[in-house]
């Protein structure tokens, strides 16, 4: 199943959102073609200096909401970053 993204609103610097889309949609499409069933829970891309952390946020209504954050690799625990972003999104959406 090919996925697409609909943008409802943008504010400020949207490059991270564009990057999240450019990473997540092709990854999910390729995983599905390879036989993976279900939705991607999160995507983490690491460079020498940074992690791009993209958790999937569950919510009613729209089936998928992505929240993206780029963090300093040398100072960040990825598991904690995922947990924090998910909790932050839950707070914003409730």
PDB file of N, CA and C in Angstrom:
ATOM      1  N   UNK A   1       0.840  -1.165   0.000  1.00  0.00           N
ATOM      2  CA  UNK A   1       0.000   0.000   0.000  1.00  0.00           C
ATOM      3  C   UNK A   1       0.893   1.238   0.000  1.00  0.00           C
ATOM      4  N   UNK A   2       0.824   2.018  -1.052  1.00  0.00           N
ATOM      5  CA  UNK A   2       1.598   3.257  -1.133  1.00  0.00           C
ATOM      6  C   UNK A   2       0.995   4.293  -0.200  1.00  0.00           C
ATOM      7  N   UNK A   3       1.856   5.026   0.490  1.00  0.00           N
ATOM      8  CA  UNK A   3       1.396   6.032   1.438  1.00  0.00           C
ATOM      9  C   UNK A   3       1.654   7.417   0.890  1.00  0.00           C
ATOM     10  N   UNK A   4       0.828   8.343   1.296  1.00  0.00           N
ATOM     11  CA  UNK A   4       1.033   9.743   0.947  1.00  0.00           C
ATOM     12  C   UNK A   4       0.806  10.579   2.195  1.00  0.00           C
ATOM     13  N   UNK A   5       1.185  11.838   2.114  1.00  0.00           N
ATOM     14  CA  UNK A   5       1.088  12.723   3.272  1.00  0.00           C
ATOM     15  C   UNK A   5       0.264  13.935   2.902  1.00  0.00           C
ATOM     16  N   UNK A   6      -0.631  14.325   3.791  1.00  0.00           N
ATOM     17  CA  UNK A   6      -1.424  15.536   3.633  1.00  0.00           C
ATOM     18  C   UNK A   6      -0.987  16.513   4.705  1.00  0.00           C
ATOM     19  N   UNK A   7      -0.667  17.722   4.319  1.00  0.00           N
ATOM     20  CA  UNK A   7      -0.237  18.746   5.270  1.00  0.00           C
ATOM     21  C   UNK A   7      -1.433  19.626   5.592  1.00  0.00           C
ATOM     22  N   UNK A   8      -1.768  19.721   6.865  1.00  0.00           N
ATOM     23  CA  UNK A   8      -2.903  20.532   7.309  1.00  0.00           C
ATOM     24  C   UNK A   8      -2.480  21.948   7.675  1.00  0.00           C
ATOM     25  N   UNK A   9      -1.275  22.096   8.217  1.00  0.00           N
ATOM     26  CA  UNK A   9      -0.792  23.429   8.605  1.00  0.00           C
ATOM     27  C   UNK A   9       0.717  23.370   8.771  1.00  0.00           C
ATOM     28  N   UNK A  10       1.358  24.500   8.532  1.00  0.00           N
ATOM     29  CA  UNK A  10       2.800  24.623   8.722  1.00  0.00           C
ATOM     30  C   UNK A  10       3.079  25.948   9.411  1.00  0.00           C
ATOM     31  N   UNK A  11       4.136  25.968  10.189  1.00  0.00           N
ATOM     32  CA  UNK A  11       4.550  27.213  10.834  1.00  0.00           C
ATOM     33  C   UNK A  11       6.053  27.164  11.033  1.00  0.00           C
ATOM     34  N   UNK A  12       6.703  28.285  10.827  1.00  0.00           N
ATOM     35  CA  UNK A  12       8.145  28.357  11.061  1.00  0.00           C
ATOM     36  C   UNK A  12       8.932  27.546  10.057  1.00  0.00           C
ATOM     37  N   UNK A  13      10.084  27.083  10.496  1.00  0.00           N
ATOM     38  CA  UNK A  13      10.986  26.302   9.656  1.00  0.00           C
ATOM     39  C   UNK A  13      10.411  24.900   9.486  1.00  0.00           C
ATOM     40  N   UNK A  14      10.077  24.532   8.275  1.00  0.00           N
ATOM     41  CA  UNK A  14       9.439  23.236   8.019  1.00  0.00           C
ATOM     42  C   UNK A  14      10.386  22.195   7.433  1.00  0.00           C
ATOM     43  N   UNK A  15      11.677  22.482   7.402  1.00  0.00           N
ATOM     44  CA  UNK A  15      12.619  21.532   6.799  1.00  0.00           C
ATOM     45  C   UNK A  15      12.611  20.181   7.505  1.00  0.00           C
ATOM     46  N   UNK A  16      12.511  20.174   8.844  1.00  0.00           N
ATOM     47  CA  UNK A  16      12.491  18.900   9.569  1.00  0.00           C
ATOM     48  C   UNK A  16      11.279  18.071   9.167  1.00  0.00           C
ATOM     49  N   UNK A  17      10.137  18.715   8.971  1.00  0.00           N
ATOM     50  CA  UNK A  17       8.946  17.995   8.528  1.00  0.00           C
ATOM     51  C   UNK A  17       9.114  17.426   7.138  1.00  0.00           C
ATOM     52  N   UNK A  18       9.723  18.201   6.260  1.00  0.00           N
ATOM     53  CA  UNK A  18       9.999  17.708   4.912  1.00  0.00           C
ATOM     54  C   UNK A  18      10.937  16.514   4.977  1.00  0.00           C
ATOM     55  N   UNK A  19      11.968  16.611   5.822  1.00  0.00           N
ATOM     56  CA  UNK A  19      12.910  15.506   5.980  1.00  0.00           C
ATOM     57  C   UNK A  19      12.217  14.266   6.532  1.00  0.00           C
ATOM     58  N   UNK A  20      11.337  14.462   7.520  1.00  0.00           N
ATOM     59  CA  UNK A  20      10.617  13.330   8.108  1.00  0.00           C
ATOM     60  C   UNK A  20       9.780  12.623   7.048  1.00  0.00           C
ATOM     61  N   UNK A  21       9.110  13.396   6.221  1.00  0.00           N
ATOM     62  CA  UNK A  21       8.317  12.819   5.128  1.00  0.00           C
ATOM     63  C   UNK A  21       9.217  12.074   4.157  1.00  0.00           C
ATOM     64  N   UNK A  22      10.318  12.706   3.757  1.00  0.00           N
ATOM     65  CA  UNK A  22      11.223  12.107   2.780  1.00  0.00           C
ATOM     66  C   UNK A  22      11.857  10.818   3.288  1.00  0.00           C
ATOM     67  N   UNK A  23      11.955  10.663   4.598  1.00  0.00           N
ATOM     68  CA  UNK A  23      12.529   9.457   5.192  1.00  0.00           C
ATOM     69  C   UNK A  23      11.456   8.403   5.440  1.00  0.00           C
ATOM     70  N   UNK A  24      10.359   8.797   6.046  1.00  0.00           N
ATOM     71  CA  UNK A  24       9.373   7.846   6.555  1.00  0.00           C
ATOM     72  C   UNK A  24       8.525   7.198   5.474  1.00  0.00           C
ATOM     73  N   UNK A  25       8.014   7.972   4.544  1.00  0.00           N
ATOM     74  CA  UNK A  25       7.118   7.408   3.526  1.00  0.00           C
ATOM     75  C   UNK A  25       7.834   6.377   2.652  1.00  0.00           C
ATOM     76  N   UNK A  26       9.011   6.683   2.089  1.00  0.00           N
ATOM     77  CA  UNK A  26       9.683   5.642   1.299  1.00  0.00           C
ATOM     78  C   UNK A  26      10.064   4.416   2.131  1.00  0.00           C
ATOM     79  N   UNK A  27      10.463   4.624   3.385  1.00  0.00           N
ATOM     80  CA  UNK A  27      10.809   3.480   4.239  1.00  0.00           C
ATOM     81  C   UNK A  27       9.594   2.582   4.445  1.00  0.00           C
ATOM     82  N   UNK A  28       8.455   3.168   4.763  1.00  0.00           N
ATOM     83  CA  UNK A  28       7.234   2.380   4.971  1.00  0.00           C
ATOM     84  C   UNK A  28       6.816   1.673   3.685  1.00  0.00           C
ATOM     85  N   UNK A  29       6.897   2.365   2.558  1.00  0.00           N
ATOM     86  CA  UNK A  29       6.523   1.752   1.279  1.00  0.00           C
ATOM     87  C   UNK A  29       7.412   0.559   0.956  1.00  0.00           C
ATOM     88  N   UNK A  30       8.708   0.704   1.157  1.00  0.00           N
ATOM     89  CA  UNK A  30       9.636  -0.392   0.843  1.00  0.00           C
ATOM     90  C   UNK A  30       9.458  -1.565   1.799  1.00  0.00           C
ATOM     91  N   UNK A  31       9.228  -1.268   3.085  1.00  0.00           N
ATOM     92  CA  UNK A  31       8.973  -2.351   4.035  1.00  0.00           C
ATOM     93  C   UNK A  31       7.720  -3.129   3.654  1.00  0.00           C
ATOM     94  N   UNK A  32       6.671  -2.432   3.249  1.00  0.00           N
ATOM     95  CA  UNK A  32       5.436  -3.110   2.849  1.00  0.00           C
ATOM     96  C   UNK A  32       5.646  -3.958   1.607  1.00  0.00           C
ATOM     97  N   UNK A  33       6.432  -3.463   0.652  1.00  0.00           N
ATOM     98  CA  UNK A  33       6.722  -4.252  -0.555  1.00  0.00           C
ATOM     99  C   UNK A  33       7.519  -5.503  -0.213  1.00  0.00           C
ATOM    100  N   UNK A  34       8.333  -5.422   0.848  1.00  0.00           N
ATOM    101  CA  UNK A  34       9.153  -6.564   1.257  1.00  0.00           C
ATOM    102  C   UNK A  34       8.374  -7.565   2.110  1.00  0.00           C
ATOM    103  N   UNK A  35       7.085  -7.288   2.349  1.00  0.00           N
ATOM    104  CA  UNK A  35       6.258  -8.223   3.085  1.00  0.00           C
ATOM    105  C   UNK A  35       5.933  -7.810   4.504  1.00  0.00           C
ATOM    106  N   UNK A  36       6.448  -6.690   4.957  1.00  0.00           N
ATOM    107  CA  UNK A  36       6.136  -6.202   6.302  1.00  0.00           C
ATOM    108  C   UNK A  36       4.669  -5.813   6.365  1.00  0.00           C
ATOM    109  N   UNK A  37       3.991  -6.229   7.419  1.00  0.00           N
ATOM    110  CA  UNK A  37       2.588  -5.864   7.598  1.00  0.00           C
ATOM    111  C   UNK A  37       2.454  -4.956   8.805  1.00  0.00           C
ATOM    112  N   UNK A  38       1.583  -3.975   8.712  1.00  0.00           N
ATOM    113  CA  UNK A  38       1.370  -3.056   9.819  1.00  0.00           C
ATOM    114  C   UNK A  38       1.988  -1.704   9.526  1.00  0.00           C
ATOM    115  N   UNK A  39       1.966  -0.860  10.540  1.00  0.00           N
ATOM    116  CA  UNK A  39       2.489   0.492  10.390  1.00  0.00           C
ATOM    117  C   UNK A  39       3.864   0.618  11.017  1.00  0.00           C
ATOM    118  N   UNK A  40       4.650   1.515  10.491  1.00  0.00           N
ATOM    119  CA  UNK A  40       5.953   1.823  11.066  1.00  0.00           C
ATOM    120  C   UNK A  40       5.718   2.558  12.383  1.00  0.00           C
ATOM    121  N   UNK A  41       6.363   2.115  13.446  1.00  0.00           N
ATOM    122  CA  UNK A  41       6.181   2.741  14.754  1.00  0.00           C
ATOM    123  C   UNK A  41       7.052   3.978  14.908  1.00  0.00           C
ATOM    124  N   UNK A  42       8.295   3.888  14.476  1.00  0.00           N
ATOM    125  CA  UNK A  42       9.188   5.043  14.547  1.00  0.00           C
ATOM    126  C   UNK A  42      10.338   4.824  13.575  1.00  0.00           C
ATOM    127  N   UNK A  43      10.969   5.926  13.216  1.00  0.00           N
ATOM    128  CA  UNK A  43      12.137   5.879  12.339  1.00  0.00           C
ATOM    129  C   UNK A  43      13.214   6.726  12.994  1.00  0.00           C
ATOM    130  N   UNK A  44      14.429   6.191  13.050  1.00  0.00           N
ATOM    131  CA  UNK A  44      15.557   6.942  13.587  1.00  0.00           C
ATOM    132  C   UNK A  44      16.671   6.877  12.563  1.00  0.00           C
ATOM    133  N   UNK A  45      17.134   8.045  12.150  1.00  0.00           N
ATOM    134  CA  UNK A  45      18.245   8.135  11.213  1.00  0.00           C
ATOM    135  C   UNK A  45      19.395   8.801  11.949  1.00  0.00           C
ATOM    136  N   UNK A  46      20.554   8.168  11.914  1.00  0.00           N
ATOM    137  CA  UNK A  46      21.707   8.702  12.630  1.00  0.00           C
ATOM    138  C   UNK A  46      22.799   9.127  11.667  1.00  0.00           C
ATOM    139  N   UNK A  47      23.360  10.294  11.934  1.00  0.00           N
ATOM    140  CA  UNK A  47      24.565  10.739  11.249  1.00  0.00           C
ATOM    141  C   UNK A  47      25.671  10.791  12.295  1.00  0.00           C
ATOM    142  N   UNK A  48      26.829  11.243  11.922  1.00  0.00           N
ATOM    143  CA  UNK A  48      27.914  11.341  12.899  1.00  0.00           C
ATOM    144  C   UNK A  48      27.597  12.299  14.038  1.00  0.00           C
ATOM    145  N   UNK A  49      26.795  13.316  13.764  1.00  0.00           N
ATOM    146  CA  UNK A  49      26.553  14.347  14.766  1.00  0.00           C
ATOM    147  C   UNK A  49      25.134  14.365  15.324  1.00  0.00           C
ATOM    148  N   UNK A  50      24.172  13.802  14.603  1.00  0.00           N
ATOM    149  CA  UNK A  50      22.776  13.963  15.009  1.00  0.00           C
ATOM    150  C   UNK A  50      21.973  12.680  14.830  1.00  0.00           C
ATOM    151  N   UNK A  51      20.871  12.615  15.561  1.00  0.00           N
ATOM    152  CA  UNK A  51      19.823  11.623  15.332  1.00  0.00           C
ATOM    153  C   UNK A  51      18.601  12.392  14.859  1.00  0.00           C
ATOM    154  N   UNK A  52      17.937  11.922  13.833  1.00  0.00           N
ATOM    155  CA  UNK A  52      16.617  12.445  13.474  1.00  0.00           C
ATOM    156  C   UNK A  52      15.635  11.419  14.004  1.00  0.00           C
ATOM    157  N   UNK A  53      14.831  11.815  14.975  1.00  0.00           N
ATOM    158  CA  UNK A  53      13.908  10.924  15.669  1.00  0.00           C
ATOM    159  C   UNK A  53      12.492  11.239  15.190  1.00  0.00           C
ATOM    160  N   UNK A  54      11.803  10.225  14.652  1.00  0.00           N
ATOM    161  CA  UNK A  54      10.466  10.427  14.092  1.00  0.00           C
ATOM    162  C   UNK A  54       9.529   9.362  14.666  1.00  0.00           C
ATOM    163  N   UNK A  55       8.874   9.651  15.808  1.00  0.00           N
ATOM    164  CA  UNK A  55       7.918   8.678  16.341  1.00  0.00           C
ATOM    165  C   UNK A  55       6.551   8.824  15.679  1.00  0.00           C
ATOM    166  N   UNK A  56       5.836   7.729  15.625  1.00  0.00           N
ATOM    167  CA  UNK A  56       4.454   7.740  15.133  1.00  0.00           C
ATOM    168  C   UNK A  56       3.557   8.036  16.323  1.00  0.00           C
ATOM    169  N   UNK A  57       2.642   8.958  16.158  1.00  0.00           N
ATOM    170  CA  UNK A  57       1.762   9.372  17.241  1.00  0.00           C
ATOM    171  C   UNK A  57       0.359   8.835  16.968  1.00  0.00           C
ATOM    172  N   UNK A  58      -0.166   8.036  17.896  1.00  0.00           N
ATOM    173  CA  UNK A  58      -1.526   7.506  17.768  1.00  0.00           C
ATOM    174  C   UNK A  58      -2.524   8.601  18.120  1.00  0.00           C
ATOM    175  N   UNK A  59      -3.564   8.727  17.313  1.00  0.00           N
ATOM    176  CA  UNK A  59      -4.632   9.675  17.634  1.00  0.00           C
ATOM    177  C   UNK A  59      -5.872   9.300  16.858  1.00  0.00           C
ATOM    178  N   UNK A  60      -7.002   9.800  17.301  1.00  0.00           N
ATOM    179  CA  UNK A  60      -8.251   9.514  16.615  1.00  0.00           C
ATOM    180  C   UNK A  60      -8.406  10.485  15.458  1.00  0.00           C
ATOM    181  N   UNK A  61      -9.175  10.061  14.465  1.00  0.00           N
ATOM    182  CA  UNK A  61      -9.374  10.910  13.297  1.00  0.00           C
ATOM    183  C   UNK A  61      -8.374  10.530  12.231  1.00  0.00           C
ATOM    184  N   UNK A  62      -7.375  11.358  12.041  1.00  0.00           N
ATOM    185  CA  UNK A  62      -6.355  11.078  11.035  1.00  0.00           C
ATOM    186  C   UNK A  62      -5.562   9.848  11.447  1.00  0.00           C
ATOM    187  N   UNK A  63      -5.239   8.983  10.509  1.00  0.00           N
ATOM    188  CA  UNK A  63      -4.598   7.726  10.860  1.00  0.00           C
ATOM    189  C   UNK A  63      -3.130   7.853  11.255  1.00  0.00           C
ATOM    190  N   UNK A  64      -2.479   8.932  10.878  1.00  0.00           N
ATOM    191  CA  UNK A  64      -1.046   9.001  11.136  1.00  0.00           C
ATOM    192  C   UNK A  64      -0.618  10.434  11.387  1.00  0.00           C
ATOM    193  N   UNK A  65       0.136  10.627  12.433  1.00  0.00           N
ATOM    194  CA  UNK A  65       0.735  11.919  12.732  1.00  0.00           C
ATOM    195  C   UNK A  65       2.185  11.670  13.078  1.00  0.00           C
ATOM    196  N   UNK A  66       3.074  12.378  12.415  1.00  0.00           N
ATOM    197  CA  UNK A  66       4.496  12.238  12.694  1.00  0.00           C
ATOM    198  C   UNK A  66       5.000  13.488  13.383  1.00  0.00           C
ATOM    199  N   UNK A  67       5.849  13.291  14.357  1.00  0.00           N
ATOM    200  CA  UNK A  67       6.506  14.374  15.061  1.00  0.00           C
ATOM    201  C   UNK A  67       7.993  14.156  14.869  1.00  0.00           C
ATOM    202  N   UNK A  68       8.705  15.163  14.420  1.00  0.00           N
ATOM    203  CA  UNK A  68      10.116  14.999  14.099  1.00  0.00           C
ATOM    204  C   UNK A  68      10.966  15.909  14.968  1.00  0.00           C
ATOM    205  N   UNK A  69      12.091  15.375  15.400  1.00  0.00           N
ATOM    206  CA  UNK A  69      13.027  16.173  16.188  1.00  0.00           C
ATOM    207  C   UNK A  69      14.442  15.728  15.853  1.00  0.00           C
ATOM    208  N   UNK A  70      15.313  16.694  15.615  1.00  0.00           N
ATOM    209  CA  UNK A  70      16.727  16.406  15.405  1.00  0.00           C
ATOM    210  C   UNK A  70      17.458  16.707  16.698  1.00  0.00           C
ATOM    211  N   UNK A  71      18.234  15.743  17.185  1.00  0.00           N
ATOM    212  CA  UNK A  71      18.920  15.889  18.464  1.00  0.00           C
ATOM    213  C   UNK A  71      20.409  15.609  18.308  1.00  0.00           C
ATOM    214  N   UNK A  72      21.200  16.182  19.197  1.00  0.00           N
ATOM    215  CA  UNK A  72      22.649  16.001  19.220  1.00  0.00           C
ATOM    216  C   UNK A  72      22.962  14.558  19.609  1.00  0.00           C
ATOM    217  N   UNK A  73      23.671  13.857  18.762  1.00  0.00           N
ATOM    218  CA  UNK A  73      23.935  12.437  18.984  1.00  0.00           C
ATOM    219  C   UNK A  73      24.778  12.188  20.232  1.00  0.00           C
ATOM    220  N   UNK A  74      25.748  13.047  20.493  1.00  0.00           N
ATOM    221  CA  UNK A  74      26.655  12.813  21.616  1.00  0.00           C
ATOM    222  C   UNK A  74      26.012  13.103  22.971  1.00  0.00           C
ATOM    223  N   UNK A  75      24.873  13.791  22.974  1.00  0.00           N
ATOM    224  CA  UNK A  75      24.255  14.198  24.239  1.00  0.00           C
ATOM    225  C   UNK A  75      22.861  13.625  24.452  1.00  0.00           C
ATOM    226  N   UNK A  76      22.420  12.718  23.579  1.00  0.00           N
ATOM    227  CA  UNK A  76      21.030  12.273  23.642  1.00  0.00           C
ATOM    228  C   UNK A  76      20.925  10.758  23.652  1.00  0.00           C
ATOM    229  N   UNK A  77      20.090  10.238  24.536  1.00  0.00           N
ATOM    230  CA  UNK A  77      19.726   8.836  24.556  1.00  0.00           C
ATOM    231  C   UNK A  77      18.483   8.697  23.667  1.00  0.00           C
ATOM    232  N   UNK A  78      18.579   7.920  22.615  1.00  0.00           N
ATOM    233  CA  UNK A  78      17.493   7.823  21.634  1.00  0.00           C
ATOM    234  C   UNK A  78      16.205   7.284  22.258  1.00  0.00           C
ATOM    235  N   UNK A  79      16.304   6.300  23.124  1.00  0.00           N
ATOM    236  CA  UNK A  79      15.099   5.755  23.762  1.00  0.00           C
ATOM    237  C   UNK A  79      14.391   6.826  24.585  1.00  0.00           C
ATOM    238  N   UNK A  80      15.147   7.624  25.311  1.00  0.00           N
ATOM    239  CA  UNK A  80      14.539   8.701  26.098  1.00  0.00           C
ATOM    240  C   UNK A  80      13.951   9.770  25.188  1.00  0.00           C
ATOM    241  N   UNK A  81      14.626  10.056  24.087  1.00  0.00           N
ATOM    242  CA  UNK A  81      14.105  11.054  23.142  1.00  0.00           C
ATOM    243  C   UNK A  81      12.763  10.596  22.568  1.00  0.00           C
ATOM    244  N   UNK A  82      12.662   9.317  22.190  1.00  0.00           N
ATOM    245  CA  UNK A  82      11.390   8.780  21.686  1.00  0.00           C
ATOM    246  C   UNK A  82      10.295   8.876  22.744  1.00  0.00           C
ATOM    247  N   UNK A  83      10.622   8.495  23.970  1.00  0.00           N
ATOM    248  CA  UNK A  83       9.641   8.554  25.050  1.00  0.00           C
ATOM    249  C   UNK A  83       9.201   9.994  25.303  1.00  0.00           C
ATOM    250  N   UNK A  84      10.150  10.919  25.351  1.00  0.00           N
ATOM    251  CA  UNK A  84       9.821  12.325  25.603  1.00  0.00           C
ATOM    252  C   UNK A  84       8.933  12.890  24.491  1.00  0.00           C
ATOM    253  N   UNK A  85       9.298  12.638  23.240  1.00  0.00           N
ATOM    254  CA  UNK A  85       8.509  13.168  22.127  1.00  0.00           C
ATOM    255  C   UNK A  85       7.090  12.609  22.126  1.00  0.00           C
ATOM    256  N   UNK A  86       6.948  11.336  22.436  1.00  0.00           N
ATOM    257  CA  UNK A  86       5.620  10.728  22.486  1.00  0.00           C
ATOM    258  C   UNK A  86       4.786  11.340  23.606  1.00  0.00           C
ATOM    259  N   UNK A  87       5.388  11.512  24.783  1.00  0.00           N
ATOM    260  CA  UNK A  87       4.670  12.135  25.901  1.00  0.00           C
ATOM    261  C   UNK A  87       4.312  13.582  25.583  1.00  0.00           C
ATOM    262  N   UNK A  88       5.236  14.302  24.956  1.00  0.00           N
ATOM    263  CA  UNK A  88       4.990  15.697  24.593  1.00  0.00           C
ATOM    264  C   UNK A  88       3.825  15.794  23.604  1.00  0.00           C
ATOM    265  N   UNK A  89       3.810  14.914  22.623  1.00  0.00           N
ATOM    266  CA  UNK A  89       2.714  14.914  21.646  1.00  0.00           C
ATOM    267  C   UNK A  89       1.388  14.589  22.326  1.00  0.00           C
ATOM    268  N   UNK A  90       1.393  13.615  23.236  1.00  0.00           N
ATOM    269  CA  UNK A  90       0.163  13.282  23.966  1.00  0.00           C
ATOM    270  C   UNK A  90      -0.360  14.491  24.733  1.00  0.00           C
ATOM    271  N   UNK A  91       0.546  15.245  25.344  1.00  0.00           N
ATOM    272  CA  UNK A  91       0.160  16.444  26.093  1.00  0.00           C
ATOM    273  C   UNK A  91      -0.438  17.492  25.165  1.00  0.00           C
ATOM    274  N   UNK A  92       0.172  17.671  24.002  1.00  0.00           N
ATOM    275  CA  UNK A  92      -0.322  18.666  23.053  1.00  0.00           C
ATOM    276  C   UNK A  92      -1.683  18.306  22.478  1.00  0.00           C
ATOM    277  N   UNK A  93      -1.930  17.026  22.294  1.00  0.00           N
ATOM    278  CA  UNK A  93      -3.146  16.581  21.618  1.00  0.00           C
ATOM    279  C   UNK A  93      -4.315  16.302  22.558  1.00  0.00           C
ATOM    280  N   UNK A  94      -4.091  16.396  23.870  1.00  0.00           N
ATOM    281  CA  UNK A  94      -5.203  16.147  24.800  1.00  0.00           C
ATOM    282  C   UNK A  94      -5.674  17.427  25.441  1.00  0.00           C
TER     283      UNK A  94
END
